[in-house]
PDB file of C-alpha atoms and ligand atoms in Angstrom:
ATOM      1  CA  MET A   1      12.968  20.237   4.844  1.00 35.00           C
ATOM      2  CA  GLY A   2      14.857  17.296   3.425  1.00 35.00           C
ATOM      3  CA  PRO A   3      13.303  13.876   3.552  1.00 33.00           C
ATOM      4  CA  LEU A   4      15.917  12.651   6.008  1.00 30.00           C
ATOM      5  CA  SER A   5      14.650  14.988   8.658  1.00 32.00           C
ATOM      6  CA  TRP A   6      10.947  14.701   8.079  1.00 33.00           C
ATOM      7  CA  LEU A   7      10.255  12.192  10.830  1.00 34.00           C
ATOM      8  CA  ALA A   8      12.472  13.789  13.409  1.00 34.00           C
ATOM      9  CA  THR A   9      10.949  17.197  12.780  1.00 33.00           C
ATOM     10  CA  CYS A  10       7.338  16.195  12.708  1.00 33.00           C
ATOM     11  CA  GLY A  11       7.590  14.429  16.051  1.00 34.00           C
ATOM     12  CA  ARG A  12       4.888  11.999  15.083  1.00 41.00           C
ATOM     13  CA  SER A  13       4.970   9.061  12.827  1.00 51.00           C
ATOM     14  CA  ALA A  14       4.011   8.828   9.171  1.00 53.00           C
ATOM     15  CA  ARG A  15       1.421   6.338  10.332  1.00 54.00           C
ATOM     16  CA  ALA A  16      -0.159   8.881  12.687  1.00 52.00           C
ATOM     17  CA  VAL A  17      -0.286  11.525   9.980  1.00 49.00           C
ATOM     18  CA  LEU A  18      -1.913   9.278   7.437  1.00 53.00           C
ATOM     19  CA  ARG A  19      -4.067   7.229   9.783  1.00 50.00           C
ATOM     20  CA  SER A  20      -6.249  10.111  10.791  1.00 46.00           C
ATOM     21  CA  ASP A  21      -6.960  11.016   7.208  1.00 47.00           C
ATOM     22  CA  CYS A  22      -7.111   7.882   5.120  1.00 46.00           C
ATOM     23  CA  GLN A  23      -8.646   5.229   7.251  1.00 47.00           C
ATOM     24  CA  LEU A  24     -11.822   3.539   6.220  1.00 48.00           C
ATOM     25  CA  ARG A  25     -15.056   4.144   8.029  1.00 48.00           C
ATOM     26  CA  PRO A  26     -16.819   1.029   9.216  1.00 48.00           C
ATOM     27  CA  GLN A  27     -20.440   0.264   8.600  1.00 48.00           C
ATOM     28  CA  PRO A  28     -22.657   0.999  11.602  1.00 40.00           C
ATOM     29  CA  ARG A  29     -22.673  -2.607  12.751  1.00 38.00           C
ATOM     30  CA  LEU A  30     -18.921  -2.521  13.133  1.00 35.00           C
ATOM     31  CA  GLN A  31     -19.195   0.672  15.127  1.00 34.00           C
ATOM     32  CA  GLN A  32     -20.952  -1.333  17.825  1.00 29.00           C
ATOM     33  CA  ARG A  33     -17.558  -2.690  18.781  1.00 30.00           C
ATOM     34  CA  PRO A  34     -15.379  -0.839  21.286  1.00 29.00           C
ATOM     35  CA  LEU A  35     -13.316   1.080  18.771  1.00 27.00           C
ATOM     36  CA  GLN A  36     -10.605   3.645  19.228  1.00 28.00           C
ATOM     37  CA  PRO A  37     -11.751   7.272  18.940  1.00 26.00           C
ATOM     38  CA  SER A  38      -9.379   7.892  16.058  1.00 28.00           C
ATOM     39  CA  TRP A  39     -11.124   5.135  14.168  1.00 25.00           C
ATOM     40  CA  GLN A  40     -14.605   6.427  14.819  1.00 25.00           C
ATOM     41  CA  ASN A  41     -13.717   9.993  14.031  1.00 26.00           C
ATOM     42  CA  SER A  42     -11.686   9.232  10.983  1.00 31.00           C
ATOM     43  CA  GLN A  43     -12.425  11.215   7.878  1.00 31.00           C
ATOM     44  CA  LYS A  44     -12.374   9.998   4.337  1.00 32.00           C
ATOM     45  CA  TRP A  45      -9.382  11.393   2.584  1.00 36.00           C
ATOM     46  CA  HIS A  46      -9.835  12.018  -1.098  1.00 37.00           C
ATOM     47  CA  LEU A  47      -6.612  11.735  -2.985  1.00 43.00           C
ATOM     48  CA  HIS A  48      -6.656  11.745  -6.717  1.00 41.00           C
ATOM     49  CA  VAL A  49      -4.477   9.220  -8.407  1.00 42.00           C
ATOM     50  CA  VAL A  50      -2.005  10.822 -10.759  1.00 41.00           C
ATOM     51  CA  THR A  51      -2.408   9.142 -14.101  1.00 43.00           C
ATOM     52  CA  ALA A  52      -0.080   8.654 -17.004  1.00 42.00           C
ATOM     53  CA  GLU A  53      -1.750  11.601 -18.701  1.00 43.00           C
ATOM     54  CA  SER A  54      -1.211  13.911 -15.764  1.00 44.00           C
ATOM     55  CA  PRO A  55       1.111  16.826 -16.445  1.00 42.00           C
ATOM     56  CA  ALA A  56       2.936  15.984 -13.212  1.00 42.00           C
ATOM     57  CA  LEU A  57       4.164  12.812 -14.791  1.00 39.00           C
ATOM     58  CA  LEU A  58       4.790  14.175 -18.241  1.00 38.00           C
ATOM     59  CA  GLU A  59       6.933  16.955 -16.892  1.00 40.00           C
ATOM     60  CA  GLU A  60      10.557  16.069 -17.461  1.00 36.00           C
ATOM     61  CA  SER A  61      12.163  18.674 -15.228  1.00 34.00           C
ATOM     62  CA  GLY A  62      11.994  18.405 -11.479  1.00 37.00           C
ATOM     63  CA  ASP A  63      10.313  21.807 -11.193  1.00 37.00           C
ATOM     64  CA  ASP A  64       7.101  22.475  -9.388  1.00 38.00           C
ATOM     65  CA  ILE A  65       4.086  21.407 -11.403  1.00 35.00           C
ATOM     66  CA  GLU A  66       0.993  23.467 -11.785  1.00 38.00           C
ATOM     67  CA  ALA A  67      -1.852  21.190 -10.846  1.00 36.00           C
ATOM     68  CA  PRO A  68      -4.625  20.763 -13.377  1.00 36.00           C
ATOM     69  CA  GLU A  69      -8.111  21.386 -12.036  1.00 39.00           C
ATOM     70  CA  GLU A  70      -9.206  17.763 -11.848  1.00 38.00           C
ATOM     71  CA  LEU A  71      -6.231  16.763  -9.737  1.00 37.00           C
ATOM     72  CA  HIS A  72      -6.936  19.099  -6.861  1.00 36.00           C
ATOM     73  CA  PRO A  73      -7.594  16.903  -3.887  1.00 38.00           C
ATOM     74  CA  VAL A  74     -10.812  17.356  -2.000  1.00 35.00           C
ATOM     75  CA  GLY A  75     -10.531  16.700   1.668  1.00 38.00           C
ATOM     76  CA  PRO A  76      -9.598  17.951   5.076  1.00 39.00           C
ATOM     77  CA  GLU A  77      -6.187  19.077   3.839  1.00 46.00           C
ATOM     78  CA  GLU A  78      -5.014  20.566   0.599  1.00 48.00           C
ATOM     79  CA  VAL A  79      -2.353  18.252  -0.712  1.00 50.00           C
ATOM     80  CA  GLU A  80       0.324  19.677  -2.949  1.00 53.00           C
ATOM     81  CA  LEU A  81       0.947  17.661  -6.054  1.00 57.00           C
ATOM     82  CA  PRO A  82       4.323  15.992  -5.982  1.00 61.00           C
ATOM     83  CA  LYS A  83       7.134  17.247  -8.121  1.00 63.00           C
ATOM     84  CA  ALA A  84       7.726  15.203 -11.244  1.00 61.00           C
ATOM     85  CA  SER A  85      11.033  14.097  -9.800  1.00 64.00           C
ATOM     86  CA  HIS A  86       9.159  12.543  -6.862  1.00 72.00           C
ATOM     87  CA  THR A  87       7.575   9.984  -9.161  1.00 77.00           C
ATOM     88  CA  LYS A  88      10.742   8.835 -10.838  1.00 87.00           C
ATOM     89  CA  VAL A  89      12.809   5.902  -9.690  1.00 91.00           C
ATOM     90  CA  LYS A  90      16.414   6.921 -10.176  1.00 91.00           C
ATOM     91  CA  THR A  91      18.001   4.462  -7.786  1.00 93.00           C
ATOM     92  CA  ALA A  92      16.641   1.327  -6.174  1.00 92.00           C
ATOM     93  CA  GLU A  93      18.780  -0.798  -3.917  1.00 90.00           C
ATOM     94  CA  TYR A  94      18.234  -3.832  -1.758  1.00 88.00           C
ATOM     95  CA  VAL A  95      19.079  -2.848   1.814  1.00 89.00           C
ATOM     96  CA  GLY A  96      18.613  -6.044   3.787  1.00 86.00           C
ATOM     97  CA  SER A  97      16.310  -8.699   5.186  1.00 85.00           C
ATOM     98  CA  ALA A  98      15.033  -8.751   8.720  1.00 87.00           C
ATOM     99  CA  VAL A  99      13.295 -11.272  10.927  1.00 85.00           C
ATOM    100  CA  LYS A 100      12.782  -8.893  13.829  1.00 87.00           C
ATOM    101  CA  LEU A 101      12.011  -5.216  14.154  1.00 89.00           C
ATOM    102  CA  THR A 102      15.425  -4.316  15.555  1.00 90.00           C
ATOM    103  CA  GLN A 103      17.051  -5.646  12.373  1.00 92.00           C
ATOM    104  CA  CYS A 104      15.100  -3.221  10.162  1.00 93.00           C
ATOM    105  CA  PRO A 105      16.810  -0.005   9.018  1.00 94.00           C
ATOM    106  CA  PRO A 106      16.415   2.982  11.389  1.00 92.00           C
ATOM    107  CA  PRO A 107      12.831   4.299  10.990  1.00 88.00           C
ATOM    108  CA  LYS A 108      13.888   7.591   9.429  1.00 86.00           C
ATOM    109  CA  LEU A 109      12.304   7.370   6.002  1.00 89.00           C
ATOM    110  CA  PRO A 110       8.694   6.669   4.998  1.00 89.00           C
ATOM    111  CA  GLU A 111       7.955   3.046   4.189  1.00 92.00           C
ATOM    112  CA  PHE A 112       5.447   1.540   1.798  1.00 94.00           C
ATOM    113  CA  ALA A 113       4.962  -2.095   2.638  1.00 95.00           C
ATOM    114  CA  ILE A 114       3.745  -4.683   0.163  1.00 95.00           C
ATOM    115  CA  ILE A 115       1.708  -7.625   1.377  1.00 94.00           C
ATOM    116  CA  GLY A 116      -0.485 -10.252  -0.173  1.00 92.00           C
ATOM    117  CA  ARG A 117      -0.976 -13.962  -0.473  1.00 89.00           C
ATOM    118  CA  SER A 118       1.964 -16.002  -1.640  1.00 83.00           C
ATOM    119  CA  ASN A 119       2.335 -15.835  -5.394  1.00 86.00           C
ATOM    120  CA  VAL A 120       0.131 -12.726  -5.694  1.00 93.00           C
ATOM    121  CA  GLY A 121       2.938 -10.965  -7.540  1.00 92.00           C
ATOM    122  CA  LYS A 122       4.771  -8.974  -4.857  1.00 90.00           C
ATOM    123  CA  SER A 123       8.247  -9.452  -6.273  1.00 86.00           C
ATOM    124  CA  SER A 124       7.040  -8.801  -9.814  1.00 90.00           C
ATOM    125  CA  LEU A 125       5.374  -5.570  -8.704  1.00 94.00           C
ATOM    126  CA  ILE A 126       8.538  -4.383  -6.954  1.00 92.00           C
ATOM    127  CA  ASN A 127      10.549  -5.100 -10.084  1.00 91.00           C
ATOM    128  CA  MET A 128       7.962  -3.373 -12.262  1.00 93.00           C
ATOM    129  CA  LEU A 129       7.740  -0.277 -10.045  1.00 93.00           C
ATOM    130  CA  THR A 130      11.488   0.127  -9.792  1.00 92.00           C
ATOM    131  CA  GLY A 131      12.165  -0.822 -13.401  1.00 90.00           C
ATOM    132  CA  ARG A 132      14.765  -3.337 -12.210  1.00 84.00           C
ATOM    133  CA  ALA A 133      14.329  -6.768 -13.717  1.00 79.00           C
ATOM    134  CA  SER A 134      15.428  -8.746 -10.713  1.00 73.00           C
ATOM    135  CA  LEU A 135      15.579  -6.375  -7.761  1.00 76.00           C
ATOM    136  CA  ALA A 136      13.256  -8.666  -5.869  1.00 69.00           C
ATOM    137  CA  LEU A 137      13.878 -12.232  -6.775  1.00 64.00           C
ATOM    138  CA  THR A 138      10.714 -13.405  -8.481  1.00 49.00           C
ATOM    139  CA  SER A 139       9.796 -16.942  -7.783  1.00 40.00           C
ATOM    140  CA  LYS A 140       7.105 -19.366  -8.777  1.00 40.00           C
ATOM    141  CA  THR A 141       7.536 -21.199  -5.504  1.00 43.00           C
ATOM    142  CA  PRO A 142       4.922 -19.929  -3.060  1.00 47.00           C
ATOM    143  CA  GLY A 143       6.093 -18.801   0.361  1.00 42.00           C
ATOM    144  CA  LYS A 144       9.664 -18.081  -0.635  1.00 44.00           C
ATOM    145  CA  THR A 145       9.686 -14.579   0.815  1.00 55.00           C
ATOM    146  CA  GLN A 146       9.827 -15.240   4.527  1.00 73.00           C
ATOM    147  CA  CYS A 147      11.753 -12.163   5.651  1.00 82.00           C
ATOM    148  CA  ILE A 148      10.962  -8.461   5.655  1.00 87.00           C
ATOM    149  CA  ASN A 149      13.010  -7.072   2.795  1.00 88.00           C
ATOM    150  CA  HIS A 150      13.804  -3.359   2.564  1.00 91.00           C
ATOM    151  CA  PHE A 151      14.547  -1.632  -0.731  1.00 92.00           C
ATOM    152  CA  ILE A 152      15.579   2.007  -0.669  1.00 95.00           C
ATOM    153  CA  ILE A 153      14.296   4.144  -3.536  1.00 95.00           C
ATOM    154  CA  ASN A 154      16.089   7.345  -4.553  1.00 93.00           C
ATOM    155  CA  LYS A 155      17.652   7.231  -1.090  1.00 93.00           C
ATOM    156  CA  THR A 156      14.473   8.862   0.210  1.00 92.00           C
ATOM    157  CA  TRP A 157      11.854   6.174   0.832  1.00 93.00           C
ATOM    158  CA  TYR A 158      11.531   2.441   1.311  1.00 94.00           C
ATOM    159  CA  LEU A 159       9.588  -0.220  -0.492  1.00 94.00           C
ATOM    160  CA  VAL A 160       9.198  -3.150   1.879  1.00 93.00           C
ATOM    161  CA  ASP A 161       8.444  -6.691   0.794  1.00 90.00           C
ATOM    162  CA  LEU A 162       6.664  -8.621   3.549  1.00 90.00           C
ATOM    163  CA  PRO A 163       6.170 -12.379   3.818  1.00 85.00           C
ATOM    164  CA  GLY A 164       3.165 -13.732   1.944  1.00 81.00           C
ATOM    165  CA  TYR A 165       0.221 -14.922   4.002  1.00 81.00           C
ATOM    166  CA  GLY A 166      -2.180 -17.820   3.652  1.00 69.00           C
ATOM    167  CA  TYR A 167       0.145 -20.368   2.136  1.00 47.00           C
ATOM    168  CA  ALA A 168      -2.029 -23.476   2.147  1.00 49.00           C
ATOM    169  CA  LYS A 169       0.783 -25.970   2.711  1.00 53.00           C
ATOM    170  CA  ARG A 170       1.944 -24.091   5.779  1.00 50.00           C
ATOM    171  CA  ALA A 171      -1.344 -22.989   7.266  1.00 50.00           C
ATOM    172  CA  LYS A 172      -3.608 -25.743   8.482  1.00 55.00           C
ATOM    173  CA  THR A 173      -6.653 -23.518   8.721  1.00 53.00           C
ATOM    174  CA  SER A 174      -8.009 -20.982   6.280  1.00 52.00           C
ATOM    175  CA  ARG A 175      -7.795 -18.270   8.905  1.00 58.00           C
ATOM    176  CA  LEU A 176      -5.469 -15.382   8.368  1.00 64.00           C
ATOM    177  CA  GLU A 177      -2.357 -15.891  10.447  1.00 66.00           C
ATOM    178  CA  TRP A 178       0.453 -13.395  10.505  1.00 69.00           C
ATOM    179  CA  ASN A 179       3.794 -14.455  11.712  1.00 72.00           C
ATOM    180  CA  GLU A 180       4.489 -12.539  14.919  1.00 78.00           C
ATOM    181  CA  PHE A 181       7.145 -10.392  13.343  1.00 84.00           C
ATOM    182  CA  THR A 182       4.896  -9.222  10.512  1.00 87.00           C
ATOM    183  CA  LYS A 183       2.192  -8.356  13.020  1.00 85.00           C
ATOM    184  CA  GLU A 184       4.685  -6.454  15.146  1.00 89.00           C
ATOM    185  CA  TYR A 185       5.874  -4.619  12.049  1.00 92.00           C
ATOM    186  CA  PHE A 186       2.324  -3.474  11.208  1.00 91.00           C
ATOM    187  CA  LEU A 187       1.499  -2.411  14.716  1.00 90.00           C
ATOM    188  CA  LYS A 188       4.781  -0.853  15.843  1.00 90.00           C
ATOM    189  CA  ARG A 189       6.785   0.362  12.866  1.00 90.00           C
ATOM    190  CA  GLU A 190       6.591   4.138  13.240  1.00 85.00           C
ATOM    191  CA  SER A 191       7.808   4.917   9.755  1.00 86.00           C
ATOM    192  CA  LEU A 192       5.222   2.708   8.041  1.00 89.00           C
ATOM    193  CA  ALA A 193       3.333   5.188   5.875  1.00 87.00           C
ATOM    194  CA  MET A 194       1.045   2.905   3.888  1.00 89.00           C
ATOM    195  CA  VAL A 195       0.443  -0.777   3.299  1.00 92.00           C
ATOM    196  CA  LEU A 196      -0.132  -1.828  -0.287  1.00 95.00           C
ATOM    197  CA  LEU A 197      -2.411  -4.848  -0.010  1.00 96.00           C
ATOM    198  CA  LEU A 198      -1.945  -6.865  -3.191  1.00 97.00           C
ATOM    199  CA  VAL A 199      -4.930  -8.860  -4.391  1.00 97.00           C
ATOM    200  CA  ASP A 200      -4.840 -11.153  -7.409  1.00 97.00           C
ATOM    201  CA  GLY A 201      -7.253  -9.616  -9.895  1.00 96.00           C
ATOM    202  CA  SER A 202      -7.240 -12.701 -12.097  1.00 95.00           C
ATOM    203  CA  ILE A 203      -9.212 -14.810  -9.625  1.00 94.00           C
ATOM    204  CA  PRO A 204     -12.487 -14.299  -7.754  1.00 95.00           C
ATOM    205  CA  PRO A 205     -12.298 -12.728  -4.268  1.00 96.00           C
ATOM    206  CA  GLN A 206     -10.606 -14.920  -1.674  1.00 93.00           C
ATOM    207  CA  ALA A 207     -11.878 -14.900   1.902  1.00 90.00           C
ATOM    208  CA  ILE A 208      -8.384 -14.566   3.296  1.00 90.00           C
ATOM    209  CA  ASP A 209      -7.712 -11.356   1.347  1.00 93.00           C
ATOM    210  CA  LEU A 210     -10.958  -9.848   2.596  1.00 92.00           C
ATOM    211  CA  GLU A 211     -10.006 -10.930   6.094  1.00 89.00           C
ATOM    212  CA  CYS A 212      -6.645  -9.235   5.679  1.00 90.00           C
ATOM    213  CA  ALA A 213      -8.307  -5.976   4.605  1.00 90.00           C
ATOM    214  CA  MET A 214     -10.567  -6.190   7.660  1.00 86.00           C
ATOM    215  CA  TRP A 215      -7.634  -6.851   9.963  1.00 86.00           C
ATOM    216  CA  LEU A 216      -5.704  -3.864   8.633  1.00 88.00           C
ATOM    217  CA  ALA A 217      -8.703  -1.571   8.924  1.00 84.00           C
ATOM    218  CA  GLU A 218      -9.521  -2.688  12.447  1.00 82.00           C
ATOM    219  CA  SER A 219      -5.871  -2.348  13.430  1.00 84.00           C
ATOM    220  CA  GLU A 220      -5.891   1.197  12.024  1.00 82.00           C
ATOM    221  CA  VAL A 221      -3.160   0.474   9.541  1.00 86.00           C
ATOM    222  CA  PRO A 222      -3.699   2.669   6.449  1.00 86.00           C
ATOM    223  CA  PHE A 223      -3.805   0.545   3.327  1.00 88.00           C
ATOM    224  CA  THR A 224      -4.348   0.776  -0.398  1.00 90.00           C
ATOM    225  CA  LEU A 225      -5.809  -2.018  -2.510  1.00 93.00           C
ATOM    226  CA  VAL A 226      -3.509  -2.929  -5.374  1.00 96.00           C
ATOM    227  CA  PHE A 227      -4.964  -5.481  -7.761  1.00 97.00           C
ATOM    228  CA  THR A 228      -2.352  -7.513  -9.615  1.00 97.00           C
ATOM    229  CA  LYS A 229      -2.366  -9.592 -12.816  1.00 97.00           C
ATOM    230  CA  ILE A 230      -5.161  -7.651 -14.452  1.00 96.00           C
ATOM    231  CA  ASP A 231      -3.796  -8.760 -17.845  1.00 95.00           C
ATOM    232  CA  LYS A 232      -4.533 -12.381 -16.977  1.00 94.00           C
ATOM    233  CA  ARG A 233      -7.848 -13.923 -17.925  1.00 87.00           C
ATOM    234  CA  LYS A 234      -8.406 -17.466 -16.728  1.00 79.00           C
ATOM    235  CA  LYS A 235     -10.643 -19.681 -18.829  1.00 83.00           C
ATOM    236  CA  LYS A 236     -14.168 -20.111 -17.478  1.00 84.00           C
ATOM    237  CA  LEU A 237     -13.472 -17.603 -14.701  1.00 84.00           C
ATOM    238  CA  PRO A 238     -14.858 -14.068 -14.534  1.00 92.00           C
ATOM    239  CA  SER A 239     -12.759 -11.254 -15.999  1.00 94.00           C
ATOM    240  CA  PRO A 240     -10.339  -9.282 -13.790  1.00 95.00           C
ATOM    241  CA  ALA A 241     -12.772  -6.341 -13.948  1.00 95.00           C
ATOM    242  CA  ALA A 242     -15.577  -8.552 -12.595  1.00 96.00           C
ATOM    243  CA  ASN A 243     -13.297  -9.988  -9.878  1.00 96.00           C
ATOM    244  CA  ILE A 244     -12.246  -6.518  -8.788  1.00 95.00           C
ATOM    245  CA  LYS A 245     -15.820  -5.279  -8.683  1.00 95.00           C
ATOM    246  CA  GLU A 246     -16.903  -8.270  -6.642  1.00 96.00           C
ATOM    247  CA  PHE A 247     -14.022  -7.771  -4.201  1.00 95.00           C
ATOM    248  CA  CYS A 248     -14.890  -4.100  -3.773  1.00 92.00           C
ATOM    249  CA  ASP A 249     -18.586  -4.909  -3.346  1.00 92.00           C
ATOM    250  CA  LYS A 250     -17.733  -7.375  -0.611  1.00 92.00           C
ATOM    251  CA  LEU A 251     -15.604  -4.768   1.153  1.00 88.00           C
ATOM    252  CA  LEU A 252     -18.458  -2.295   0.916  1.00 86.00           C
ATOM    253  CA  GLU A 253     -20.579  -4.741   2.897  1.00 86.00           C
ATOM    254  CA  GLU A 254     -18.240  -3.925   5.791  1.00 82.00           C
ATOM    255  CA  PHE A 255     -17.129  -0.382   5.038  1.00 79.00           C
ATOM    256  CA  ARG A 256     -18.844   2.790   3.960  1.00 75.00           C
ATOM    257  CA  ASP A 257     -15.939   3.738   1.729  1.00 76.00           C
ATOM    258  CA  LEU A 258     -13.339   1.932  -0.245  1.00 81.00           C
ATOM    259  CA  PRO A 259      -9.665   2.591   0.213  1.00 83.00           C
ATOM    260  CA  MET A 260      -7.708   3.781  -2.806  1.00 85.00           C
ATOM    261  CA  VAL A 261      -7.851   1.097  -5.517  1.00 89.00           C
ATOM    262  CA  ILE A 262      -5.068   0.725  -8.091  1.00 92.00           C
ATOM    263  CA  LYS A 263      -5.105  -1.908 -10.844  1.00 94.00           C
ATOM    264  CA  THR A 264      -1.798  -3.261 -12.074  1.00 96.00           C
ATOM    265  CA  SER A 265      -0.119  -5.718 -14.363  1.00 96.00           C
ATOM    266  CA  ALA A 266       3.567  -6.409 -13.897  1.00 95.00           C
ATOM    267  CA  ILE A 267       3.698  -7.892 -17.386  1.00 94.00           C
ATOM    268  CA  LYS A 268       2.327  -4.793 -19.116  1.00 94.00           C
ATOM    269  CA  ALA A 269       3.520  -2.238 -16.538  1.00 92.00           C
ATOM    270  CA  THR A 270      -0.088  -1.165 -16.108  1.00 93.00           C
ATOM    271  CA  GLY A 271      -0.616   1.047 -13.081  1.00 92.00           C
ATOM    272  CA  ARG A 272       3.076   1.796 -12.619  1.00 91.00           C
ATOM    273  CA  LEU A 273       2.769   5.553 -12.947  1.00 87.00           C
ATOM    274  CA  GLU A 274      -0.479   5.599 -11.009  1.00 87.00           C
ATOM    275  CA  LEU A 275       1.081   3.804  -8.081  1.00 91.00           C
ATOM    276  CA  LEU A 276       4.323   5.795  -8.111  1.00 91.00           C
ATOM    277  CA  GLY A 277       2.294   9.009  -8.375  1.00 87.00           C
ATOM    278  CA  PHE A 278       0.107   7.974  -5.473  1.00 86.00           C
ATOM    279  CA  ILE A 279       3.120   7.112  -3.321  1.00 90.00           C
ATOM    280  CA  ALA A 280       4.651  10.481  -4.235  1.00 88.00           C
ATOM    281  CA  GLN A 281       1.454  12.225  -3.173  1.00 83.00           C
ATOM    282  CA  LEU A 282       1.471  10.453   0.162  1.00 83.00           C
ATOM    283  CA  ARG A 283       5.082  11.391   0.745  1.00 84.00           C
ATOM    284  CA  THR A 284       4.277  14.981  -0.175  1.00 80.00           C
ATOM    285  CA  LEU A 285       1.348  14.961   2.260  1.00 77.00           C
ATOM    286  CA  VAL A 286       3.459  13.671   5.111  1.00 75.00           C
ATOM    287  CA  GLU A 287       6.222  16.178   4.425  1.00 75.00           C
ATOM    288  CA  GLN A 288       3.673  18.993   4.126  1.00 73.00           C
ATOM    289  CA  GLN A 289       2.021  18.116   7.425  1.00 69.00           C
ATOM    290  CA  ALA A 290       5.404  17.711   9.076  1.00 69.00           C
ATOM    291  CA  LYS A 291       6.290  21.265   8.008  1.00 72.00           C
ATOM    292  CA  ARG A 292       3.122  22.507   9.647  1.00 68.00           C
ATOM    293  CA  GLY A 293       4.091  20.689  12.835  1.00 63.00           C
TER     294      GLY A 293
HETATM  295  N1  GTP B   1       0.093 -12.593 -16.040  1.00 80.95           N
HETATM  296  C1  GTP B   1       0.718 -12.054 -14.985  1.00 80.95           C
HETATM  297  N2  GTP B   1       1.492 -12.830 -14.192  1.00 80.95           N
HETATM  298  C2  GTP B   1       2.105 -12.254 -13.132  1.00 80.95           C
HETATM  299  C3  GTP B   1       1.958 -10.880 -12.824  1.00 80.95           C
HETATM  300  N3  GTP B   1       2.654 -10.606 -11.706  1.00 80.95           N
HETATM  301  C4  GTP B   1       3.225 -11.768 -11.340  1.00 80.95           C
HETATM  302  N4  GTP B   1       2.911 -12.773 -12.180  1.00 80.95           N
HETATM  303  C5  GTP B   1       3.351 -14.169 -12.104  1.00 80.95           C
HETATM  304  O1  GTP B   1       2.875 -14.709 -10.865  1.00 80.95           O
HETATM  305  C6  GTP B   1       3.869 -15.588 -10.306  1.00 80.95           C
HETATM  306  C7  GTP B   1       4.237 -15.109  -8.909  1.00 80.95           C
HETATM  307  O2  GTP B   1       4.868 -13.847  -8.994  1.00 80.95           O
HETATM  308  P1  GTP B   1       5.869 -13.332  -7.862  1.00 80.95           P
HETATM  309  O3  GTP B   1       6.188 -11.921  -8.194  1.00 80.95           O
HETATM  310  O4  GTP B   1       7.008 -14.262  -7.688  1.00 80.95           O
HETATM  311  O5  GTP B   1       4.920 -13.434  -6.578  1.00 80.95           O
HETATM  312  P2  GTP B   1       5.276 -13.226  -5.037  1.00 80.95           P
HETATM  313  O6  GTP B   1       4.046 -12.698  -4.414  1.00 80.95           O
HETATM  314  O7  GTP B   1       6.517 -12.409  -4.882  1.00 80.95           O
HETATM  315  O8  GTP B   1       5.551 -14.731  -4.580  1.00 80.95           O
HETATM  316  P3  GTP B   1       6.096 -15.287  -3.179  1.00 80.95           P
HETATM  317  O9  GTP B   1       7.368 -14.555  -2.884  1.00 80.95           O
HETATM  318  O10 GTP B   1       6.308 -16.712  -3.466  1.00 80.95           O
HETATM  319  O11 GTP B   1       5.046 -15.036  -2.163  1.00 80.95           O
HETATM  320  C8  GTP B   1       5.056 -15.589 -11.266  1.00 80.95           C
HETATM  321  O12 GTP B   1       4.902 -16.683 -12.132  1.00 80.95           O
HETATM  322  C9  GTP B   1       4.879 -14.281 -12.048  1.00 80.95           C
HETATM  323  O13 GTP B   1       5.415 -14.326 -13.346  1.00 80.95           O
HETATM  324  C10 GTP B   1       1.134 -10.076 -13.711  1.00 80.95           C
HETATM  325  O14 GTP B   1       0.929  -8.871 -13.531  1.00 80.95           O
HETATM  326  N5  GTP B   1       0.557 -10.728 -14.756  1.00 80.95           N
END
């Protein structure tokens, strides 16, 4: 089945496919709340990140790859490794900007949405992943990205740049506040496969990022933690490794498991292949489950 028909054929959304398998499990105290059954029954989904050393990524042809032993996923479903061609970015084009759901492209291809605080490095990550120097306009001015921007990759999936949250000059309180459109996008966009929650690895954990992770988990939106700027070490502040550990430890106070964690640097292209490989695996999983009906 071609990617264009995957949603129509499966009859359920990418979100539904992935939600049941990769959502976090809350700690018992969170289970006291009136939660949806799909949340309570959710299973941890073990997906192995494809690394730069993985044969799948070294393979130059687009042929099927024989999976090495350590990459076999362990979980409720066997997940085929993606073809090498799935991890390559051949074309990347800006599609458009939307301020309401009806302005977004038809929900016919899987979407991977990037969120994070203003200035976390969203545009830089998009440019790094796609290998296009200025696909997303990078800016040092916080809060510039106020629309939902779609980029189509290889004509088969979307990278989506969402408005940054928690901009101090705009928000009067430190509470996480989505604009209504972003919230609607998270809750209603059928083709949303995975949210990539970007967290600045060069600074200690910020309450608003933890709050965002909580909100996504409680709203049953599958997400992956993508730490940015891991090349950057600020004087007198803990190292990125220490910041990341502290962030994960804080999440583990609320959850039994961590979501997938990927560490990146847009400057050094660290994590590029890992993230593209992971996205390819998710797309493969959705297509595979769609085939099974
Ligand atoms: N050292 C380092 N700096 C980075 C990295 N990624 C982004 N930056 C810098 O962080 C600043 C913000 O990056 P952007 O990519 O514009 O961030 P953004 O999240 O798109 O910003 P807004 O659209 O304003 O929300 C820029 O000065 C980038 O050069 C990284 O991996 N390492």
